mmCIF file of C-alpha atoms and ligand atoms in Angstrom:
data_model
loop_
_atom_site.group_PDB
_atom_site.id
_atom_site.type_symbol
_atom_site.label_atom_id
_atom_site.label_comp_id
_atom_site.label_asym_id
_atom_site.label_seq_id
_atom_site.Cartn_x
_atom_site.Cartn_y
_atom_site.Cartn_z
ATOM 1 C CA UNK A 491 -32.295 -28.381 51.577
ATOM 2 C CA UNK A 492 -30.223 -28.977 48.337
ATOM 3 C CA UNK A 493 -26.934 -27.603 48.048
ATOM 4 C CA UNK A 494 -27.624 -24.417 46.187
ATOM 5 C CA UNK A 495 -29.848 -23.686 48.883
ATOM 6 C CA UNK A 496 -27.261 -24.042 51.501
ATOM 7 C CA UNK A 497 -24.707 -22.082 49.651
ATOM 8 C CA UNK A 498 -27.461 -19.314 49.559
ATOM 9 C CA UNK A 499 -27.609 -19.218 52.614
ATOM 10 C CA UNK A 500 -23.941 -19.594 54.071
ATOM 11 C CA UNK A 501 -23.796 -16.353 52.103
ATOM 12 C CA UNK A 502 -26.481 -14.814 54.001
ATOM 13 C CA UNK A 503 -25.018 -15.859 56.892
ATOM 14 C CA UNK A 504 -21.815 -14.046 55.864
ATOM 15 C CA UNK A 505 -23.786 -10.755 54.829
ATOM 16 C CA UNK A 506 -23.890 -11.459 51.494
ATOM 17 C CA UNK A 507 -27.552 -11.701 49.691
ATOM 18 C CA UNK A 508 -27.446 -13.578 46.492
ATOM 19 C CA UNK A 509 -29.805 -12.086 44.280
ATOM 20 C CA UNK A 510 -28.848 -13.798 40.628
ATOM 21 C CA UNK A 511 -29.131 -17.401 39.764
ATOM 22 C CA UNK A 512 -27.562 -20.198 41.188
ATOM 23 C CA UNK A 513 -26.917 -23.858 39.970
ATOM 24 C CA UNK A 514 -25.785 -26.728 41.937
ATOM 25 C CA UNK A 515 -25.763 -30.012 39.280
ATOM 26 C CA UNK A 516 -24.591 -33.472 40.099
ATOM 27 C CA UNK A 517 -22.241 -34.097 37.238
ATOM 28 C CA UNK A 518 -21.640 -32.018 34.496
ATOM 29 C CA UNK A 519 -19.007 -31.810 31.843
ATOM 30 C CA UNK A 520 -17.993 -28.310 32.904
ATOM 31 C CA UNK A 521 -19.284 -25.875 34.705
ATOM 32 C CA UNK A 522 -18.066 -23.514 32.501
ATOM 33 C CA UNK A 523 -19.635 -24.651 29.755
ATOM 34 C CA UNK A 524 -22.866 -24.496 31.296
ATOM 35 C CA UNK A 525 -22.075 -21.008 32.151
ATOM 36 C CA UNK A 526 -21.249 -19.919 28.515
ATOM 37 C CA UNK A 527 -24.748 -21.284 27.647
ATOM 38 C CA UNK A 528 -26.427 -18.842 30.201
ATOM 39 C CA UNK A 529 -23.933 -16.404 29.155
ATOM 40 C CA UNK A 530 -25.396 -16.571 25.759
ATOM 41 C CA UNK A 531 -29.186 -16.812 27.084
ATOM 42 C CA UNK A 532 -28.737 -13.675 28.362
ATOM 43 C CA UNK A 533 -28.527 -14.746 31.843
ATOM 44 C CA UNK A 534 -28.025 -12.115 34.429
ATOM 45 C CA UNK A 535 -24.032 -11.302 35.586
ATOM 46 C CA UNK A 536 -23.118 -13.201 39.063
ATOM 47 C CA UNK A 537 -24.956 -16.273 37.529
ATOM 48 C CA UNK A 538 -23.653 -19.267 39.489
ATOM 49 C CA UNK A 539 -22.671 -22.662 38.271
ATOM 50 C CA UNK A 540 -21.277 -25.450 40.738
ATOM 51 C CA UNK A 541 -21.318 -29.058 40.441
ATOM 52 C CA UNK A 542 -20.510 -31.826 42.266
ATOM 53 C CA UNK A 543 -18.230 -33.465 40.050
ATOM 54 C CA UNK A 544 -16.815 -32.615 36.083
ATOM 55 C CA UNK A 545 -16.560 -35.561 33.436
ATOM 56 C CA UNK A 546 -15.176 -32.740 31.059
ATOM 57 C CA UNK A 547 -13.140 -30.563 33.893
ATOM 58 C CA UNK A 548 -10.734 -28.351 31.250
ATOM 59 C CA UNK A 549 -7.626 -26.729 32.802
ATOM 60 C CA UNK A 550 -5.923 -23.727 30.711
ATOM 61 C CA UNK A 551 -3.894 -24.471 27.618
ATOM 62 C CA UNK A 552 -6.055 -27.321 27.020
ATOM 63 C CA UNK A 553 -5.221 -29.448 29.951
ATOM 64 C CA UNK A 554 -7.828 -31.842 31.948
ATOM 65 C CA UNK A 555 -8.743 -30.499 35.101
ATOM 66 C CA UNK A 556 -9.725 -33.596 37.186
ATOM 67 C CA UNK A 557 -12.875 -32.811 38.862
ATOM 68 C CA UNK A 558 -13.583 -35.626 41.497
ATOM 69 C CA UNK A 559 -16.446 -35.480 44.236
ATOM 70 C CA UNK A 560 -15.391 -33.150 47.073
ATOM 71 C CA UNK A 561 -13.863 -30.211 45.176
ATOM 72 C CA UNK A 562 -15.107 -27.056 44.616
ATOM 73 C CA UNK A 563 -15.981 -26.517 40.719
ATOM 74 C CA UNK A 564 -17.778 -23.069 40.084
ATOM 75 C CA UNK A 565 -18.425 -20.912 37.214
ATOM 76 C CA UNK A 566 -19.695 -16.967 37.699
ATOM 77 C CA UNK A 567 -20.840 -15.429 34.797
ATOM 78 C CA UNK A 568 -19.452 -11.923 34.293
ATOM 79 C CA UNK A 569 -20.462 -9.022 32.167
ATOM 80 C CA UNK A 570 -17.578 -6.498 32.279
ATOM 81 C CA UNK A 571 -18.084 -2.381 31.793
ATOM 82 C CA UNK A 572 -14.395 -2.694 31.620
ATOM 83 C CA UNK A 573 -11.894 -2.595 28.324
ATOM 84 C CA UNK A 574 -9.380 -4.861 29.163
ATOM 85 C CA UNK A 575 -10.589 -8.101 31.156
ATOM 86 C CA UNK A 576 -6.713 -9.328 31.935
ATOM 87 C CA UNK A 577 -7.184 -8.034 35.522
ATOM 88 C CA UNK A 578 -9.794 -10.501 36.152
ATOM 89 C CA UNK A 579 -8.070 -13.598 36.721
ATOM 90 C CA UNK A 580 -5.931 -11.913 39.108
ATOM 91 C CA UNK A 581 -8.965 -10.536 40.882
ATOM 92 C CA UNK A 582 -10.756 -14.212 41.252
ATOM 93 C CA UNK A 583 -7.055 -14.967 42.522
ATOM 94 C CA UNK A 584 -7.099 -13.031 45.448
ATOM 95 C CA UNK A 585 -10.760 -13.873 46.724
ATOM 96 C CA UNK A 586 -9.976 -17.296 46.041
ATOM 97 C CA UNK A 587 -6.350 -16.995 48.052
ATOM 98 C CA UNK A 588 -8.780 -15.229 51.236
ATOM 99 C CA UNK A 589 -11.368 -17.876 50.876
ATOM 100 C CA UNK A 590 -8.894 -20.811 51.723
ATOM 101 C CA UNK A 591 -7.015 -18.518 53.818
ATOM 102 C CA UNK A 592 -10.156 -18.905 56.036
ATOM 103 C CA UNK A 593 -9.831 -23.080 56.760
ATOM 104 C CA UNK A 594 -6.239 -22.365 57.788
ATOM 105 C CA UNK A 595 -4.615 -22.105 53.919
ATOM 106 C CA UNK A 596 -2.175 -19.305 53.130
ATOM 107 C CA UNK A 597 -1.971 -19.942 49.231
ATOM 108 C CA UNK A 598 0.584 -18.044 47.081
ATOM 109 C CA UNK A 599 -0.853 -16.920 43.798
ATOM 110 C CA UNK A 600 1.108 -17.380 40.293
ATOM 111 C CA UNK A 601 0.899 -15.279 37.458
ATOM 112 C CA UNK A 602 -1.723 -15.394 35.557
ATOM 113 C CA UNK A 603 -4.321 -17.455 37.790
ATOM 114 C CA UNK A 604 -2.259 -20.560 40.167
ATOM 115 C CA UNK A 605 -3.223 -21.053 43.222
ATOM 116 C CA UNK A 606 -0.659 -22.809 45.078
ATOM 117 C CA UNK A 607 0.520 -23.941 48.284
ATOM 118 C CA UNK A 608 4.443 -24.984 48.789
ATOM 119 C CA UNK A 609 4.463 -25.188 44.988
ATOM 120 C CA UNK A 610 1.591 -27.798 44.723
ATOM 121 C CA UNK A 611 -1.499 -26.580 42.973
ATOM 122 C CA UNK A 612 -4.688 -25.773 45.293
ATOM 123 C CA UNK A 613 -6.841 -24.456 42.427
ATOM 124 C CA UNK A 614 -6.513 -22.769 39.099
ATOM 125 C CA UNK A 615 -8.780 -20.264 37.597
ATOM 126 C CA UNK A 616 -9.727 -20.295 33.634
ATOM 127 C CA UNK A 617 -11.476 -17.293 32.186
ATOM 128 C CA UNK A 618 -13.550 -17.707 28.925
ATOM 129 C CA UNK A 619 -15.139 -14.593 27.034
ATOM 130 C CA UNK A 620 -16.529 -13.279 24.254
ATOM 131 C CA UNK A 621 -15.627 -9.720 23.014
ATOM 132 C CA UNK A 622 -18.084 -7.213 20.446
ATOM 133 C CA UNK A 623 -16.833 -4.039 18.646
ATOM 134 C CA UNK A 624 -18.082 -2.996 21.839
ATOM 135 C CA UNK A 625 -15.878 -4.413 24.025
ATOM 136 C CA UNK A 626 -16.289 -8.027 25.664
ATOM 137 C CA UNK A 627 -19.527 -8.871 25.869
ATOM 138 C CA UNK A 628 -19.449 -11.600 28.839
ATOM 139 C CA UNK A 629 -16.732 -12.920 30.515
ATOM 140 C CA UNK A 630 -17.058 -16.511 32.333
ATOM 141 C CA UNK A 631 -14.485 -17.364 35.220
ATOM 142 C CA UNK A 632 -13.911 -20.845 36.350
ATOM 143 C CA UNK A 633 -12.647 -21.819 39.584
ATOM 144 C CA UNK A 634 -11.687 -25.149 40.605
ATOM 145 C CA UNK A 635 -10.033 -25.487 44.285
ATOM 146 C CA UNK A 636 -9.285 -28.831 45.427
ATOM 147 C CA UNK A 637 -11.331 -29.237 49.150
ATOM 148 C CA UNK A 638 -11.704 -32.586 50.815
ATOM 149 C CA UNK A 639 -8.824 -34.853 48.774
ATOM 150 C CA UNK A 640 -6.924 -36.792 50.866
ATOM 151 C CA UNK A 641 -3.407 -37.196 49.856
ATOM 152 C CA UNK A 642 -4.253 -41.325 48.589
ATOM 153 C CA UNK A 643 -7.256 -39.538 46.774
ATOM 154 C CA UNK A 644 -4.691 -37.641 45.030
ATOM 155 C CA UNK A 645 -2.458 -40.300 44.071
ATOM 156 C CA UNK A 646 -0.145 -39.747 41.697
ATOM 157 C CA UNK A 647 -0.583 -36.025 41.480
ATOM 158 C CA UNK A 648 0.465 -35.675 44.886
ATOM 159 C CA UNK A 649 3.874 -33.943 44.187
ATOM 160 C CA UNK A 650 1.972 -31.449 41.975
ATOM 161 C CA UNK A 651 -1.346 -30.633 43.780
ATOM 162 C CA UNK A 652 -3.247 -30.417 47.298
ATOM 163 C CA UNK A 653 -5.973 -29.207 49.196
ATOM 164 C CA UNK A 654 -7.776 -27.781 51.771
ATOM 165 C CA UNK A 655 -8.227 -31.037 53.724
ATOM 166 C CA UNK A 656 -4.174 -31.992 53.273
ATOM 167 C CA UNK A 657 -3.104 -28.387 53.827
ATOM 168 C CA UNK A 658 -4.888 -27.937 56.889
ATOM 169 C CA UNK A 659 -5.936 -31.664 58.055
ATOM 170 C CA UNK A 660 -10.111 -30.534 58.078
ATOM 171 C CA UNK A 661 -11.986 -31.272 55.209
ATOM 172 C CA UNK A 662 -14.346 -28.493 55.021
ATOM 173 C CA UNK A 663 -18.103 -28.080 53.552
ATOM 174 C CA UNK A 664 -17.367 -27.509 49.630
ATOM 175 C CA UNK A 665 -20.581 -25.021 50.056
ATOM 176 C CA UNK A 666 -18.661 -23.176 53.063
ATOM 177 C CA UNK A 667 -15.570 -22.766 50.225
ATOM 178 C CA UNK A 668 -17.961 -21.305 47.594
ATOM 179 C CA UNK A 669 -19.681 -18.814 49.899
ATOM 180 C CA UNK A 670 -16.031 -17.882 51.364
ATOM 181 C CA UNK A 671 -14.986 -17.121 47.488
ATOM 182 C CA UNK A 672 -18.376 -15.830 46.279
ATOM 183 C CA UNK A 673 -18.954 -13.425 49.348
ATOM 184 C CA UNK A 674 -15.622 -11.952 48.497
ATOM 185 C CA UNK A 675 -15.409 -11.583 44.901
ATOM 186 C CA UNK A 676 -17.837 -8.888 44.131
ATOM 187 C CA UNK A 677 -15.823 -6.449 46.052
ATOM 188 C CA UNK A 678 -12.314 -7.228 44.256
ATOM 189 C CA UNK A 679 -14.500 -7.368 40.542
ATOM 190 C CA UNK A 680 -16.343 -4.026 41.314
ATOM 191 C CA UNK A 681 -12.454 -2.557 42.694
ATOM 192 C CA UNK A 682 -11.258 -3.043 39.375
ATOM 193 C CA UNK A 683 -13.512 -0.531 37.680
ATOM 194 C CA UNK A 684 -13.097 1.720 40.818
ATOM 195 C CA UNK A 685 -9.153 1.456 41.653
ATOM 196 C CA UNK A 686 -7.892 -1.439 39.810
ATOM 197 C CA UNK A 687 -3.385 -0.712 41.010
ATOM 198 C CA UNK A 688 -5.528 -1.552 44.905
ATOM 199 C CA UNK A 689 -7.010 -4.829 43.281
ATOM 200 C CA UNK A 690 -3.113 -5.632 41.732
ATOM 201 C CA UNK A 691 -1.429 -4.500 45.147
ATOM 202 C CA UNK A 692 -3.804 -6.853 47.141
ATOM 203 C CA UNK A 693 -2.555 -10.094 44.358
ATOM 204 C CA UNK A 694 1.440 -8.761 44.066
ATOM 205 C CA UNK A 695 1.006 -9.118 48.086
ATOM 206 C CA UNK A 696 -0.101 -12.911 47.878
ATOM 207 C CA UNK A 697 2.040 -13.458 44.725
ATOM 208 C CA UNK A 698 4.693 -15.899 44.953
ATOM 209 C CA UNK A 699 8.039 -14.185 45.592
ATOM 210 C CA UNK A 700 9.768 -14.955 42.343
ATOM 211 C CA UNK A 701 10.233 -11.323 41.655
ATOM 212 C CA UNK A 702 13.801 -10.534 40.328
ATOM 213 C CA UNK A 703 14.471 -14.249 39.646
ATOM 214 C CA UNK A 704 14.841 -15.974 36.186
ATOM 215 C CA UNK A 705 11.766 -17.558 34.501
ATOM 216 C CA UNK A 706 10.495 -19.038 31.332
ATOM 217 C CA UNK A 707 6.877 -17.382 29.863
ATOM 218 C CA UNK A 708 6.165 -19.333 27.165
ATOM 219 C CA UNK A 709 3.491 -17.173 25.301
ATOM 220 C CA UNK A 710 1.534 -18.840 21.975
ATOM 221 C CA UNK A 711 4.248 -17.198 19.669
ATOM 222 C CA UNK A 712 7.114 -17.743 21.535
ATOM 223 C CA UNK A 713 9.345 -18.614 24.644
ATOM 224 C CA UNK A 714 10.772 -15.736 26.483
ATOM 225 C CA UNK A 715 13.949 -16.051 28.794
ATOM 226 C CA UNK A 716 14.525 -13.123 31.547
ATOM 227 C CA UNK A 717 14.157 -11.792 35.114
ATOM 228 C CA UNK A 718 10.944 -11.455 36.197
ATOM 229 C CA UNK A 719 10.315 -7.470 37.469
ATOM 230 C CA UNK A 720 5.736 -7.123 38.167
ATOM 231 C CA UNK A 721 2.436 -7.273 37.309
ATOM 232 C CA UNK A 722 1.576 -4.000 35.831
ATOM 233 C CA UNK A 723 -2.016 -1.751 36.660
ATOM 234 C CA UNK A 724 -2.969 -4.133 33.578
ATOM 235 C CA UNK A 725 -2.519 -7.178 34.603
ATOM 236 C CA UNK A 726 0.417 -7.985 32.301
ATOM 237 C CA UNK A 727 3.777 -9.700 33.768
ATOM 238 C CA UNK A 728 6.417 -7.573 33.230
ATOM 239 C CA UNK A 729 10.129 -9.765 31.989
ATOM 240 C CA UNK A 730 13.535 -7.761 31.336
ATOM 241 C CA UNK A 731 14.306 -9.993 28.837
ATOM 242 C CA UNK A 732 17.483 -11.734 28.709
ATOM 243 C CA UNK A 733 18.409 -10.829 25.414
ATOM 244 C CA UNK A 734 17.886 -7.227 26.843
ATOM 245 C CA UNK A 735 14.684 -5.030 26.856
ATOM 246 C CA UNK A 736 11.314 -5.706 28.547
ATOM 247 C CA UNK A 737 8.422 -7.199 27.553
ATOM 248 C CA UNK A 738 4.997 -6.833 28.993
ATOM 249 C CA UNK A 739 3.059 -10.093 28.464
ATOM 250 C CA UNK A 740 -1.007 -10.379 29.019
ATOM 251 C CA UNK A 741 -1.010 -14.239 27.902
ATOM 252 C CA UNK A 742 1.352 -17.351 29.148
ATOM 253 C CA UNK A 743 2.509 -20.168 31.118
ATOM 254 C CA UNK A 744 5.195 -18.919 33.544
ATOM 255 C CA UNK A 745 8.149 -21.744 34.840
ATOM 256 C CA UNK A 746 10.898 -20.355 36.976
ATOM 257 C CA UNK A 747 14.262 -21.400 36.578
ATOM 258 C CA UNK A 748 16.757 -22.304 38.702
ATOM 259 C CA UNK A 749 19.938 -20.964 38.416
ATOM 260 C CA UNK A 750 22.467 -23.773 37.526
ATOM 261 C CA UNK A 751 24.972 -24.127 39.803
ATOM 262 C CA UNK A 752 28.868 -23.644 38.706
ATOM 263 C CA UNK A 753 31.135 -26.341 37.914
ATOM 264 C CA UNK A 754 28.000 -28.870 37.583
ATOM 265 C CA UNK A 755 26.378 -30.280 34.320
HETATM 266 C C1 BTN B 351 -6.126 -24.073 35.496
HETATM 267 O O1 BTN B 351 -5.425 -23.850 36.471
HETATM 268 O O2 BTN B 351 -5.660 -24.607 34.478
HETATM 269 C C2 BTN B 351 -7.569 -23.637 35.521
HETATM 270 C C3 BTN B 351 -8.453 -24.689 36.132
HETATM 271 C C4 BTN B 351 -9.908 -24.265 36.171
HETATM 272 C C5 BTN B 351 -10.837 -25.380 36.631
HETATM 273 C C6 BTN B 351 -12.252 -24.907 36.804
HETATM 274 S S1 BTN B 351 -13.269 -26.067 37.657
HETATM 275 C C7 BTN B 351 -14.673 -25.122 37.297
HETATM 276 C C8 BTN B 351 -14.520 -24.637 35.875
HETATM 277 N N1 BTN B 351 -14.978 -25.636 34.925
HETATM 278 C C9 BTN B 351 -13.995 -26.106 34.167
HETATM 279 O O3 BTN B 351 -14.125 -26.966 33.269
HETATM 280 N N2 BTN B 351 -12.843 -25.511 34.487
HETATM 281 C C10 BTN B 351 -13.016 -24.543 35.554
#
């Protein structure tokens, strides 16, 4: 049985029938790539794209995302009814944070799409679309969790990332991890056209607790100082500037800072 097959049916297992496409390659460049081309073939939504390994792995802002053998790599293929698709990230971040949850993992989620555990990355979600006058058109989300790396696997990136298998000292079945996010993330995609503040309650909950504290959003026009407050029903992280005011922001890179301590340079 080849691995799409299994994930088919690990789904099936979990109630879950799998009706569109699914993928399972060797090696790819991305996955997401891959799903941008059925995207644009007019594949049907829920297409899925795994692979066993990325050559071409891409992170958000442009940043590698190294895609060894043993992690989870999968692309869905989305076609949102929605306006705004800034909620969807946030949505893939919660059925990712239950999926891991499940081998043992209580991940903290970041703002926009971090998945993290004691401040070490788990898995990171990019979302690629393309928008009509008519609103987006298709929407392609990403996921990348890091499964069976051991912490020598990881090397050098060890102060920065982890995974299942460090986390929680198993190594699961990457196909187990894919049905675990897949089964659960038609029901927090179909909650945001239905009651999308539940969908944001459910991520603020697994959210890391930086709320109230000092952070750095560096959006593509600027840097923005200030105390972090919420994610609003839209998905946008809400600062109180510094410099006074608020500012809701859909787009950035979020660093907190730590307060410097008096009398020390
Ligand atoms: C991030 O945190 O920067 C997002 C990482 C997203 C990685 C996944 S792995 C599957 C899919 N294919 C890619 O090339 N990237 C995403």
């Amino acid at each position: 049985m080849d691995r799409a097959e299994r994930l088919r049916r690990a789904l099936a297992e979990r109630g879950t029938e799998w009706t569109a496409p699914v993928e399972w390659h060797g090696s790819v460049g991305s996955t997401n790539d891959l799903a941008k081309e059925h995207a644009r073939a007019g594949s049907p939504e829920w297409t899925a794209v795994l692979a066993d390994r990325q050559s071409g792995g891409r992170g958000r802002e442009g940043r590698v995302w190294v895609s060894p053998p043993g992690g989870l790599y999968l692309s869905v293929l989305l076609r949102p009814r929605f306006e705004s698709i800034s909620l969807v990230p946030l949505a893939v971040g919660v059925a990712v944070a239950e999926a891991v949850a499940e081998h043992g993992v209580e991940a903290a989620l970041k703002w926009p799409n971090d998945v993290l555990v004691g401040g070490r990355k788990l898995g990171g979600i990019l979302t690629e679309a393309s928008s009509a006058v008519s609103g987006v058109e298709w929407a392609v989300v990403g996921i990348g969790v890091n499964v069976g790396a051991s912490s020598d696997d990881l090397g050098e990136m060890r102060d920065a990332a982890t995974s299942i298998a460090v986390e929680s000292g198993k190594a699961p079945p990457v196909e187990s991890v894919a049905a675990g996010v897949l089964g659960r993330l038609p029901g927090w995609y179909d909650g945001l056209g239905s009651h999308p503040a539940a969908v944001v309650a459910a991520w603020r909950e697994r959210s890391v607790p930086w709320w109230g504290s000092l952070a750095e959003v560096r959006t593509a026009s600027s840097v923005l100082r200030g105390r972090l407050r919420d994610v609003d029903d839209g998905g946008a992280l809400v600062v109180d500037l510094e410099e006074g005011g608020t500012r809701r922001v859909l787009s950035g890179e979020l660093v907190r800072l730590r307060p410097v301590s008096p009398g020390r340079s």
